[in-house]
Coordinates of C-alpha atoms and ligand atoms in Angstrom, one line a residue:
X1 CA 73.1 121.3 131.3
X2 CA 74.8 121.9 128.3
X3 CA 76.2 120.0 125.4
X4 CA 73.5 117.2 126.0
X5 CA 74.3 115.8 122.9
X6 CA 77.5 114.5 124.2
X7 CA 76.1 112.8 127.2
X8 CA 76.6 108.8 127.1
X9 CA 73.5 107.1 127.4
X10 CA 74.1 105.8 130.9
X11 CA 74.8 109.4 132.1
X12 CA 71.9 110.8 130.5
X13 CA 69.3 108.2 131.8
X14 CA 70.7 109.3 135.0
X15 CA 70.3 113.1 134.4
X16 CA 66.3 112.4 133.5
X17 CA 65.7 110.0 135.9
X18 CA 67.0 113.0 139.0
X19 CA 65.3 115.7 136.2
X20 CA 68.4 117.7 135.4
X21 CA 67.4 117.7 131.8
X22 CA 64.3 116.0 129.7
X23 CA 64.1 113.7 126.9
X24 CA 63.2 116.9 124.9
X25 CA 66.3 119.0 125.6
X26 CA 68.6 115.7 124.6
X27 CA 66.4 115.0 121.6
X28 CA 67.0 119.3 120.2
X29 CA 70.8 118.9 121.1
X30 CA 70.8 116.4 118.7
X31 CA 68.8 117.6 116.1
X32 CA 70.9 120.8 116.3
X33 CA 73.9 118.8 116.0
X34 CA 72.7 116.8 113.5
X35 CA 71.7 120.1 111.2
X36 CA 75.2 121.5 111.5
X37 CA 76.8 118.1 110.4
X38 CA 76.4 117.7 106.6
X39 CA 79.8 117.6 105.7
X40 CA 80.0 114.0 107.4
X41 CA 76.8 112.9 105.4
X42 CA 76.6 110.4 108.6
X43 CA 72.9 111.3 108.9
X44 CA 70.7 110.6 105.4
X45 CA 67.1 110.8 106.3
X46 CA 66.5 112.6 109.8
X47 CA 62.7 112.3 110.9
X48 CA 62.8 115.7 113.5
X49 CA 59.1 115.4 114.2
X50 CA 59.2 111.8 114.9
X51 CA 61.9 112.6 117.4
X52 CA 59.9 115.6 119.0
X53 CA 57.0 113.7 119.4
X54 CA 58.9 110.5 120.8
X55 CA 60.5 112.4 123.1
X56 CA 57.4 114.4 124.5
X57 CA 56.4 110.9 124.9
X58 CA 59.1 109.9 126.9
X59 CA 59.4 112.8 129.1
X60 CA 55.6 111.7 130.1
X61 CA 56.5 108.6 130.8
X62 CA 59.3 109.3 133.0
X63 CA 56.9 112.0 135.2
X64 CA 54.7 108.8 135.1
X65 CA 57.6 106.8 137.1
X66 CA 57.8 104.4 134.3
X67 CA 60.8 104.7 132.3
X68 CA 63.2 102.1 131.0
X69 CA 66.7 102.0 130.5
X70 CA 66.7 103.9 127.4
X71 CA 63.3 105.8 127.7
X72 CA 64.3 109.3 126.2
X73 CA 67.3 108.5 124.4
X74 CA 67.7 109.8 121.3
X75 CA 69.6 107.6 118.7
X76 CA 70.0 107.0 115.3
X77 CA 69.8 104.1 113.1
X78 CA 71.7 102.4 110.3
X79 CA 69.7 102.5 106.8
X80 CA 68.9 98.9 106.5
X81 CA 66.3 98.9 109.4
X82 CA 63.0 99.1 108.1
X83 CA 61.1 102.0 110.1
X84 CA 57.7 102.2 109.2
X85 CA 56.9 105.4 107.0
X86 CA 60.7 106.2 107.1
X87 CA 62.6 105.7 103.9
X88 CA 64.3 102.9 104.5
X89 CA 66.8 101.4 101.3
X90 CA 70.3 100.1 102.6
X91 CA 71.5 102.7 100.9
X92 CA 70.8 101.4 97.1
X93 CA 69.4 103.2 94.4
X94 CA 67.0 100.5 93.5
X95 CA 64.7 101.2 96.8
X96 CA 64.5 104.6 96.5
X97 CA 61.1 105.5 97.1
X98 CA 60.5 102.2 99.7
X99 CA 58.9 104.0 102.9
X100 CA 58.4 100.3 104.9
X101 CA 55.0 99.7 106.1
X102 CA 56.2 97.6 109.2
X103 CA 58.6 98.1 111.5
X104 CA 61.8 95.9 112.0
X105 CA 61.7 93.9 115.3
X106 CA 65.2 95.6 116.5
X107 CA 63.7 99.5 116.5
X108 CA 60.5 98.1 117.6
X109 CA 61.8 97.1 121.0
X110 CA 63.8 100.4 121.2
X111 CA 60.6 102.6 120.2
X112 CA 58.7 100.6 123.1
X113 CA 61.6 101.1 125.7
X114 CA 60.7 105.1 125.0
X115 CA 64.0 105.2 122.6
X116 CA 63.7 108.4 120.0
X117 CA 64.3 108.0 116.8
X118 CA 66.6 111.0 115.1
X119 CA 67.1 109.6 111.5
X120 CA 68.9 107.0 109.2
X121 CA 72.2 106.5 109.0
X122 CA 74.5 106.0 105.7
X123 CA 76.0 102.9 105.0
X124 CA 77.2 100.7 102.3
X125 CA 74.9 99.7 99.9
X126 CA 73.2 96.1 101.1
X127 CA 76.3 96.4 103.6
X128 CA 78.8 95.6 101.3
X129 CA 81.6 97.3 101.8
X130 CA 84.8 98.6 104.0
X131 CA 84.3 102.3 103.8
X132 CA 80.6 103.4 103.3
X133 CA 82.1 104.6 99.4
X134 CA 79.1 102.4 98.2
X135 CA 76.6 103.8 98.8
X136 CA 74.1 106.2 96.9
X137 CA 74.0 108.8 99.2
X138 CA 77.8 109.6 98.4
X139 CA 80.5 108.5 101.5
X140 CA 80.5 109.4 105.1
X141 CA 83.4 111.5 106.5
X142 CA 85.4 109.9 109.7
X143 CA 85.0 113.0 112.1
X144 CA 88.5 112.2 113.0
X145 CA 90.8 114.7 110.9
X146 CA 94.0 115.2 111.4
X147 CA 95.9 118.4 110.4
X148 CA 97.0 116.7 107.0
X149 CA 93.3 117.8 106.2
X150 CA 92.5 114.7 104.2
X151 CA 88.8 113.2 104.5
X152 CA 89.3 109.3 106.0
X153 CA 86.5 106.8 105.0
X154 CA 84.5 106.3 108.9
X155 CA 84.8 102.5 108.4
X156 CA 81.9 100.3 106.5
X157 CA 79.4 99.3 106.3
X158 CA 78.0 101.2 109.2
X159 CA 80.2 104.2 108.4
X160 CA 77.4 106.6 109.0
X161 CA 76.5 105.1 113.1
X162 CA 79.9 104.8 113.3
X163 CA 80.8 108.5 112.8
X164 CA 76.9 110.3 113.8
X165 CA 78.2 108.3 117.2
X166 CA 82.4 109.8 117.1
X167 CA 80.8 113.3 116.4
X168 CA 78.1 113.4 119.1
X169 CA 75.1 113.8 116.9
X170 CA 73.3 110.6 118.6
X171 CA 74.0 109.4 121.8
X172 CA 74.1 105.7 120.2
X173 CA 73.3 103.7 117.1
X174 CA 72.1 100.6 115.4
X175 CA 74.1 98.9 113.0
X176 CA 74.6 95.2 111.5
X177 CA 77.7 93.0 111.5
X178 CA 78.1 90.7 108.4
X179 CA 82.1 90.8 108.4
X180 CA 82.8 93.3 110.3
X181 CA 80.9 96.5 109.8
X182 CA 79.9 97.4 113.4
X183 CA 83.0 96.4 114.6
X184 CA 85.6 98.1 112.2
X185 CA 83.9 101.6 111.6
X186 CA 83.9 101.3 115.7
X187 CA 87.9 101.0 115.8
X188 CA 88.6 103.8 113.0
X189 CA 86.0 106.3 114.5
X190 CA 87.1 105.7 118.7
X191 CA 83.6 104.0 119.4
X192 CA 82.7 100.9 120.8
X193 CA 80.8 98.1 118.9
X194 CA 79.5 94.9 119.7
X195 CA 78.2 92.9 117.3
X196 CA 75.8 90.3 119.5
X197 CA 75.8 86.3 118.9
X198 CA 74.1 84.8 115.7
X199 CA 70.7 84.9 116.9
X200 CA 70.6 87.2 120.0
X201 CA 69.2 89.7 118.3
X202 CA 66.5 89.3 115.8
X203 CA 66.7 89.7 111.9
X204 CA 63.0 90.7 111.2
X205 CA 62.7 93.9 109.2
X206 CA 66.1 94.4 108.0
X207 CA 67.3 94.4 104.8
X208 CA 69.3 90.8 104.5
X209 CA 72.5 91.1 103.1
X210 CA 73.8 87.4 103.6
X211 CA 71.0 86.0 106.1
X212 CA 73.5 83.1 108.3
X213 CA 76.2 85.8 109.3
X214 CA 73.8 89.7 109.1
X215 CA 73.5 90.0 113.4
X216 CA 72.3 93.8 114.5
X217 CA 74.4 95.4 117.4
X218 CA 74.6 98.8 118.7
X219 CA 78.0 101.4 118.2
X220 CA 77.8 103.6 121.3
X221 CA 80.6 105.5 123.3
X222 CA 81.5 103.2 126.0
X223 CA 81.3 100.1 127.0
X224 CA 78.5 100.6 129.5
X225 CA 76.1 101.9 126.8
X226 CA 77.1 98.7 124.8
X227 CA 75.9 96.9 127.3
X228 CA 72.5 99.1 128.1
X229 CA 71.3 99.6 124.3
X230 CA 72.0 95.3 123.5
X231 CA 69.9 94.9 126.5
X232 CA 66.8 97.3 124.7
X233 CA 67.5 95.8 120.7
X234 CA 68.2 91.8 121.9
X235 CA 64.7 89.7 122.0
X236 CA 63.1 86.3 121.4
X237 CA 61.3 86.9 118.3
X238 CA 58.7 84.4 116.6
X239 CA 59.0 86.3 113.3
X240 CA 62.5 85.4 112.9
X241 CA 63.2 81.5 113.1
X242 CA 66.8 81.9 113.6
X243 CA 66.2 83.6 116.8
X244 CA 67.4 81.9 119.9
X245 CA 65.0 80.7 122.7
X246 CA 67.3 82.3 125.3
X247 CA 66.1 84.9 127.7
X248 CA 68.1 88.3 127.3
X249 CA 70.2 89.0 130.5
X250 CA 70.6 92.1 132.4
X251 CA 74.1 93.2 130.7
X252 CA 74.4 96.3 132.9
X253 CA 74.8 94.3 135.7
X254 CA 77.9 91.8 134.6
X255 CA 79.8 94.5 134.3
X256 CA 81.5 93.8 137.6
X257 CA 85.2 94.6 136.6
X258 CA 86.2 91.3 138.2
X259 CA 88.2 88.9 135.4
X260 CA 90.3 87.4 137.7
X261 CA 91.2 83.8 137.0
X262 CA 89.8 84.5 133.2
X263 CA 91.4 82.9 130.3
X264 CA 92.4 85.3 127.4
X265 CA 93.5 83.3 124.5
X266 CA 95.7 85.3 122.0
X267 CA 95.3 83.4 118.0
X268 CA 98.9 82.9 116.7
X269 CA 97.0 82.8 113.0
X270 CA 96.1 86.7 113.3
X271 CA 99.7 87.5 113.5
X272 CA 99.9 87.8 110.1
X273 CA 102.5 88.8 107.8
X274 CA 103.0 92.2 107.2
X275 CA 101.1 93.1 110.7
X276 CA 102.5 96.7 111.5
X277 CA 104.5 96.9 114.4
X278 CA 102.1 99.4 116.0
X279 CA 99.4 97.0 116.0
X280 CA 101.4 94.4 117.2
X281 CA 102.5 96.4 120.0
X282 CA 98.9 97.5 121.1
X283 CA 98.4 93.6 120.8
X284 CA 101.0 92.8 123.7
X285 CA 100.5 95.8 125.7
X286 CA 96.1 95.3 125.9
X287 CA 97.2 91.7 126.5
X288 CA 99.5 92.8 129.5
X289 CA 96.2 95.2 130.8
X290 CA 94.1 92.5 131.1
X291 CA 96.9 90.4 132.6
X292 CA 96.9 93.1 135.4
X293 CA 93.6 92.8 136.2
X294 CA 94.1 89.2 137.2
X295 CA 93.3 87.2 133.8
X296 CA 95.9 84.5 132.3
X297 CA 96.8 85.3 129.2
X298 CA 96.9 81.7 127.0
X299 CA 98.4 81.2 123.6
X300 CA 96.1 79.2 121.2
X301 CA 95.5 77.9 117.7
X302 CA 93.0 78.8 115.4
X303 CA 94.6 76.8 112.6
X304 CA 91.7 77.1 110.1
X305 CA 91.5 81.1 110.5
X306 CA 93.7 82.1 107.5
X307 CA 91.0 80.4 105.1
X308 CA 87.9 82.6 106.9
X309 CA 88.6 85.9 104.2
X310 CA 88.4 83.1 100.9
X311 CA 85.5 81.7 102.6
X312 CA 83.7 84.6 103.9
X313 CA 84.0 86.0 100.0
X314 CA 82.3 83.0 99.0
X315 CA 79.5 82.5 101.1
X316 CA 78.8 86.2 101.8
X317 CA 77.9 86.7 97.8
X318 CA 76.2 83.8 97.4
X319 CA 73.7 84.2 100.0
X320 CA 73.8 87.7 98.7
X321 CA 72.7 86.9 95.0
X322 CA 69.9 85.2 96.8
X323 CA 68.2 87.8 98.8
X324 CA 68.9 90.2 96.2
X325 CA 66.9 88.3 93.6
X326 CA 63.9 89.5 95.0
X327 CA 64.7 93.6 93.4
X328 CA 63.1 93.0 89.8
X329 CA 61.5 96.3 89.3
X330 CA 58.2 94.7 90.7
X331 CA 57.5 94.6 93.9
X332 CA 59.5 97.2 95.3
X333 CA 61.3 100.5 95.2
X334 CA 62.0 101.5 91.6
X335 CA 61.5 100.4 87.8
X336 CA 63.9 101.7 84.7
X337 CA 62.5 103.4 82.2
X338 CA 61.3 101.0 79.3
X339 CA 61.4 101.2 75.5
X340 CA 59.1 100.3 73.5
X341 CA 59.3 96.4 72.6
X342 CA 60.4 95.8 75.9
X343 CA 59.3 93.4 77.8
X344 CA 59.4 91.7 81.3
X345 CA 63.6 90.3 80.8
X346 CA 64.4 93.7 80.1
X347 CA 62.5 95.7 82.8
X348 CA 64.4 93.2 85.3
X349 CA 67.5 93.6 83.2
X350 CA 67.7 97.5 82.9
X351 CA 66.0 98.0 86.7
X352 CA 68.9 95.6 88.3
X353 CA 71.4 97.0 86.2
X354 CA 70.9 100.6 87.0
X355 CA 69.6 99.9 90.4
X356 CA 72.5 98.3 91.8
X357 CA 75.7 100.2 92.1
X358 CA 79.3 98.2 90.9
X359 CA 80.0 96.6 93.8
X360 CA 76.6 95.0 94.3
X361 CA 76.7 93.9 91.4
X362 CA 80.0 92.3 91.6
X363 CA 78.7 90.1 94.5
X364 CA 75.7 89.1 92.7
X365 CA 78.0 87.9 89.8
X366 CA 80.4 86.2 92.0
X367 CA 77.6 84.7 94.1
X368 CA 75.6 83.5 91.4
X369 CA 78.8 81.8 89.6
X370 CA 79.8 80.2 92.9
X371 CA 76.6 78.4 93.4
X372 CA 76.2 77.5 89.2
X373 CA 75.7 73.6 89.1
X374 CA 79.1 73.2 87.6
X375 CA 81.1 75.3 90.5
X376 CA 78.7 75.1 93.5
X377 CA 81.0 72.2 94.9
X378 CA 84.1 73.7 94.1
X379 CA 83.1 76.9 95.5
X380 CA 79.9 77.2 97.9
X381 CA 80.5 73.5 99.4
X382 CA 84.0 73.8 100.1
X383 CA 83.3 77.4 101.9
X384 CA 80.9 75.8 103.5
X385 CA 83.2 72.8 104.8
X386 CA 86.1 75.8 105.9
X387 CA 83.4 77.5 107.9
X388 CA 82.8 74.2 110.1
X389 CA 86.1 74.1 110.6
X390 CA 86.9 77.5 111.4
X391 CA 83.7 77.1 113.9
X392 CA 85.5 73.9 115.0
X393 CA 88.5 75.8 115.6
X394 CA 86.3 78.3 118.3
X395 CA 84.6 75.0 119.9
X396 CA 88.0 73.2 120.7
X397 CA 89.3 76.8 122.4
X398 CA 86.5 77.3 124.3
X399 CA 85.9 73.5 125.3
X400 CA 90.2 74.0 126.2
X401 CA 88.6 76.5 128.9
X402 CA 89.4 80.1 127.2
X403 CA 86.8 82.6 127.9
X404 CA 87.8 85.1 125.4
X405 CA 89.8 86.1 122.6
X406 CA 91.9 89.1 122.1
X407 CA 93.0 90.4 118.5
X408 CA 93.4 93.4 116.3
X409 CA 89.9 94.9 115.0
X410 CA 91.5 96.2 111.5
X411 CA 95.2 96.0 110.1
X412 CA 95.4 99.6 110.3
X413 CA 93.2 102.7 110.9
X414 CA 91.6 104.4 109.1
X415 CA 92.4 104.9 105.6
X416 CA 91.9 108.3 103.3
X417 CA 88.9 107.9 101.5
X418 CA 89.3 107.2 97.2
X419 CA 92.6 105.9 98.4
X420 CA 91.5 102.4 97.3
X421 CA 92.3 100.9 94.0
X422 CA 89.1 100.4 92.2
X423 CA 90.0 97.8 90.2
X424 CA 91.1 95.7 92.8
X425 CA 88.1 94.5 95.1
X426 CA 91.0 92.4 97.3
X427 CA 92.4 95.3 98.8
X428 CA 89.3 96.8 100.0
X429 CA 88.2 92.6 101.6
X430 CA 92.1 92.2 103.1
X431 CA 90.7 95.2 105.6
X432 CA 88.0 92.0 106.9
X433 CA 91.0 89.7 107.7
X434 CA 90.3 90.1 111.5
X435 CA 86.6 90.4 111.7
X436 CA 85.1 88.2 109.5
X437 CA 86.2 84.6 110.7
X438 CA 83.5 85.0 114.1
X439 CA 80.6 85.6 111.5
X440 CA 81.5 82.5 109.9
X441 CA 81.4 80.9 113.9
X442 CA 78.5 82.7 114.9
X443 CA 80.3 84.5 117.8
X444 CA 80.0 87.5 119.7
X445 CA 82.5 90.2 119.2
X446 CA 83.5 93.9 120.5
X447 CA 85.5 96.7 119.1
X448 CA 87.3 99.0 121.9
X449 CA 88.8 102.0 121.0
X450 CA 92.2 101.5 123.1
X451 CA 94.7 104.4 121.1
X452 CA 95.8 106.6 118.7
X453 CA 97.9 105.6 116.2
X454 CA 101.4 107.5 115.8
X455 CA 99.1 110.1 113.3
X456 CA 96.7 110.8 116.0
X457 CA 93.9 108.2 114.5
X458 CA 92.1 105.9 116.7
X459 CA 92.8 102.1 117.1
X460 CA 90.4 99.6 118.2
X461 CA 91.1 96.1 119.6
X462 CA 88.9 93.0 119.5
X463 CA 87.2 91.0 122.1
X464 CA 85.8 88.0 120.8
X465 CA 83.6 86.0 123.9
X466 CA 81.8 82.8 124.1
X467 CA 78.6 81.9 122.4
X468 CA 75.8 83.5 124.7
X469 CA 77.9 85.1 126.6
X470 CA 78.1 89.0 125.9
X471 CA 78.1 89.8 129.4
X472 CA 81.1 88.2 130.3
X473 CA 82.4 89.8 126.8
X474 CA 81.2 93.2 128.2
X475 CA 82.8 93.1 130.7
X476 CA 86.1 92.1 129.3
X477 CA 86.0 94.8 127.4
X478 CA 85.3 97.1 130.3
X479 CA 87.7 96.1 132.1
X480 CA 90.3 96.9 128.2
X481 CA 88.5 100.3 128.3
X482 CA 89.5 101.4 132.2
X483 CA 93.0 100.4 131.7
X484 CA 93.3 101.9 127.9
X485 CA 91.8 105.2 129.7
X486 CA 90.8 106.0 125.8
X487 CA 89.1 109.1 125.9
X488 CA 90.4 111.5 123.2
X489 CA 87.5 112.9 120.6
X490 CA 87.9 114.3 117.1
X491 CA 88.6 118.2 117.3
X492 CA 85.3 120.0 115.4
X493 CA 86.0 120.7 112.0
X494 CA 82.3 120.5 110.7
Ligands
LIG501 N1 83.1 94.4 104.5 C1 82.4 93.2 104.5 C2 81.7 93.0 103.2 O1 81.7 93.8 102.4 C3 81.5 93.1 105.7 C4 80.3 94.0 105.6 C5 79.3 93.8 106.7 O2 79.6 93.3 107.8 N2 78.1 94.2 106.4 O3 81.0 92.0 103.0

């Protein structure tokens, strides 16, 4: 077989369960890949020997007669999972030199399904971020160029599993979902990515960000593998005391394509102004698709959704500033310089200050003013207040008998990267409008790549399902993916 690298994970666990290739040949079509891809800087630390011996591994253990789903499938993983031995620093200057002696709980249950492990993936720095520009390793490149030549940002934060995934160097990735950032580098980069219910997934062992909305998903190429690599990262974990008691389903097999009767409830808040007729078009015509297939297509009221953004970039820093307290030049990663007559404020001061790049420390100054004793009601508590309503909001639809939601994943696609104004952070959140009020529910979402924009760029639409219930999502979004027929790739320029 050639070109293994661009197998989808369901057809390549097929090819090695009938032995038409091994886990070995996969895992050196990727490496290979991999090697000749450093002008998308998708891949920042690749572990090539870790993935040989993995997939020796896994090749035994499918002579054995033992494999699992994803036993010999080589994939790569966003920065912020801690791999044991790997460097693992969410893409921030101040843990450079942390090489994690445990292992998160998410690539723990891939390693022990035979999973192998290619390399880390860029990303914006603690996750923060539209467009994978923050980060220390310098941006990721979207694969997807157009004959303008111009470099488009991949997405953020997962902009480098977003775009290793587009460009075939990994047959799927892990990433985490904050505000958006598995879901939006899916829609500008053609991929699919589900970011799982609060507490599907477990939280152990990587890097918190903001610790009641960061949920790990996977960005894959279809549907299908969505569905078969959630299935290998989802778990009941004790080490992580937001994880649900709930026994993870076999997702592969609610993909039935049958939606009929279904309730698909279309949010008149997300038609806001200044929508582009493009996107509203896709809007009506995915709506009409999944009409076809038998579902009812419901209009409905989120009325608290136009506050999510205000309150997403209140509670997102603040939670930030807290988890971020812990890098003092102590106890991990790296220490500035001192003079001499300093002493322990100015270590912290100097190490924080050159440790954590602008925008970082923008939300640790926002976070730490909204939850000062003389704002923290003004700011944190009313957020807080807005997110039970917006979550209120999701309840009543879902109690009203919807079954899903259908909106745009992003306002537009992808944009050129550097083409944001620096000095104003709004422009770079207003890309969040769409994904951020379901981390601030809880809920499970799904980016499907459905077209290309009048450019030639891809578009992604959004799925967002019941609480619990990413099978039934899945299989929405299955059902949006046969009757899209999206297949189109970026053309190799790298
Ligand atoms: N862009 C959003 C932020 O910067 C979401 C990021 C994420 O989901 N990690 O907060």
């Amino acid at each position: 077989m050639s070109d293994l690298n661009k197998l989808t994970i369901a057809g390549a666990r097929d090819a090695l369960a009938k032995g038409e290739t091994s886990a070995v040949e996969l895992t050196e079509a990727c490496i290979s890949a991999i090697d000749a891809s450093g002008a998308l800087n998708a891949f920042v630390h690749g572990t090539p020997d870790m993935a040989r011996q993995m997939a020796a591994a896994a090749d035994q253990r499918i002579k054995a007669g033992n494999a699992q789903p994803m036993t010999g499938i080589p994939v790569g993983v966003k920065d912020l999972f801690c791999v044991k031995n790997v460097p693992s620093q969410s893409a921030s200057r101040i843990l450079d030199g942390f090489l994690p002696q445990y292992e998160s709980t998410v690539t723990q249950n891939l390693w022990d399904q035979g999973a192998v492990m290619l390399g880390k993936l860029n990303q914006d720095e603690f996750g923060m971020g539209s467009s994978t520009e923050n980060s220390v390793y310098g941006a990721t490149v979207n694969p997807w160029k157009l004959g303008d030549g111009v470099a488009r940002t991949a997405g953020g934060s997962s902009g480098g599993s977003a775009a290793a995934v587009a460009a075939d160097l990994c047959l799927g990735a892990t990433a985490t979902d904050t505000g958006g950032s598995i879901r939006q580098p899916a829609a500008f980069t053609g991929t699919v990515g589900l970011r799982p219910t609060y507490g599907r997934v477990s939280r152990w062992g990587v890097i918190a960000y903001a610790s009641s909305l960061d949920q790990a998903g996977p960005i894959t190429k279809t549907v299908r593998d969505a569905a078969i690599m959630l299935g290998a990262m989802a778990s009941v974990d004790a080490k992580d005391s937001t994880s649900a008691e709930r026994p993870v389903p076999d997702y592969e097999a609610a993909l039935t394509g049958d939606i009929r009767g279904k309730k698909i409830g279309i949010p008149k808040e997300y038609r806001i102004e200044g929508l582009s007729d493009e996107i509203d078009g896709l809007w009506s015509r995915t709506a009409e698709m999944l009409k076809d297939a038998g579902a009812e297509i419901v209009d409905i009221s989120l009325p608290h959704a136009k506050y999510a953004l205000p309150a997403y970039y209140v509670i997102a820093p603040a939670e930030a500033s807290s988890n971020l307290a812990r890098y003092d030049g102590v106890r991990y990663g790296r220490r500035a310089k001192l003079g001499a007559g300093d002493g322990v404020v100015e270590m912290y001061e100097k190490t924080r200050a050159e440790g954590f790049g602008p925008e970082v420390r923008r939300r640790v100054m926002i976070g730490t003013y909204v939850l000062s004793a003389g704002f923290y009601d003004a700011y944190y508590n009313r957020a807080r207040r807005v997110r039970a309503l917006i979550k209120r909001d999701f309840d009543q639809a879902y109690a009203s008998g919807i079954d899903a939601i259908l909106a745009p994943t992003t306002p537009s696609s992808a944009f050129a990267l550097g083409s944001a104004d620096s000095s104003n952070p709004v422009e770079m959140y207003l890309n969040d409008v769409f994904t951020v009020t379901l981390n601030l529910a809880g809920l499970p979402g799904i980016s499907v790549p459905v077209s290309l924009d009048q450019q030639g760029l891809p578009l992604g639409m959004q799925l967002i399902g019941r609480p619990w219930e990413e099978g039934e999502l899945l299989n929405f979004a299955q059902v949006l993916e046969n009757a899209s027929g999206f297949v189109a790739k970026p053309t190799r320029w790298w």
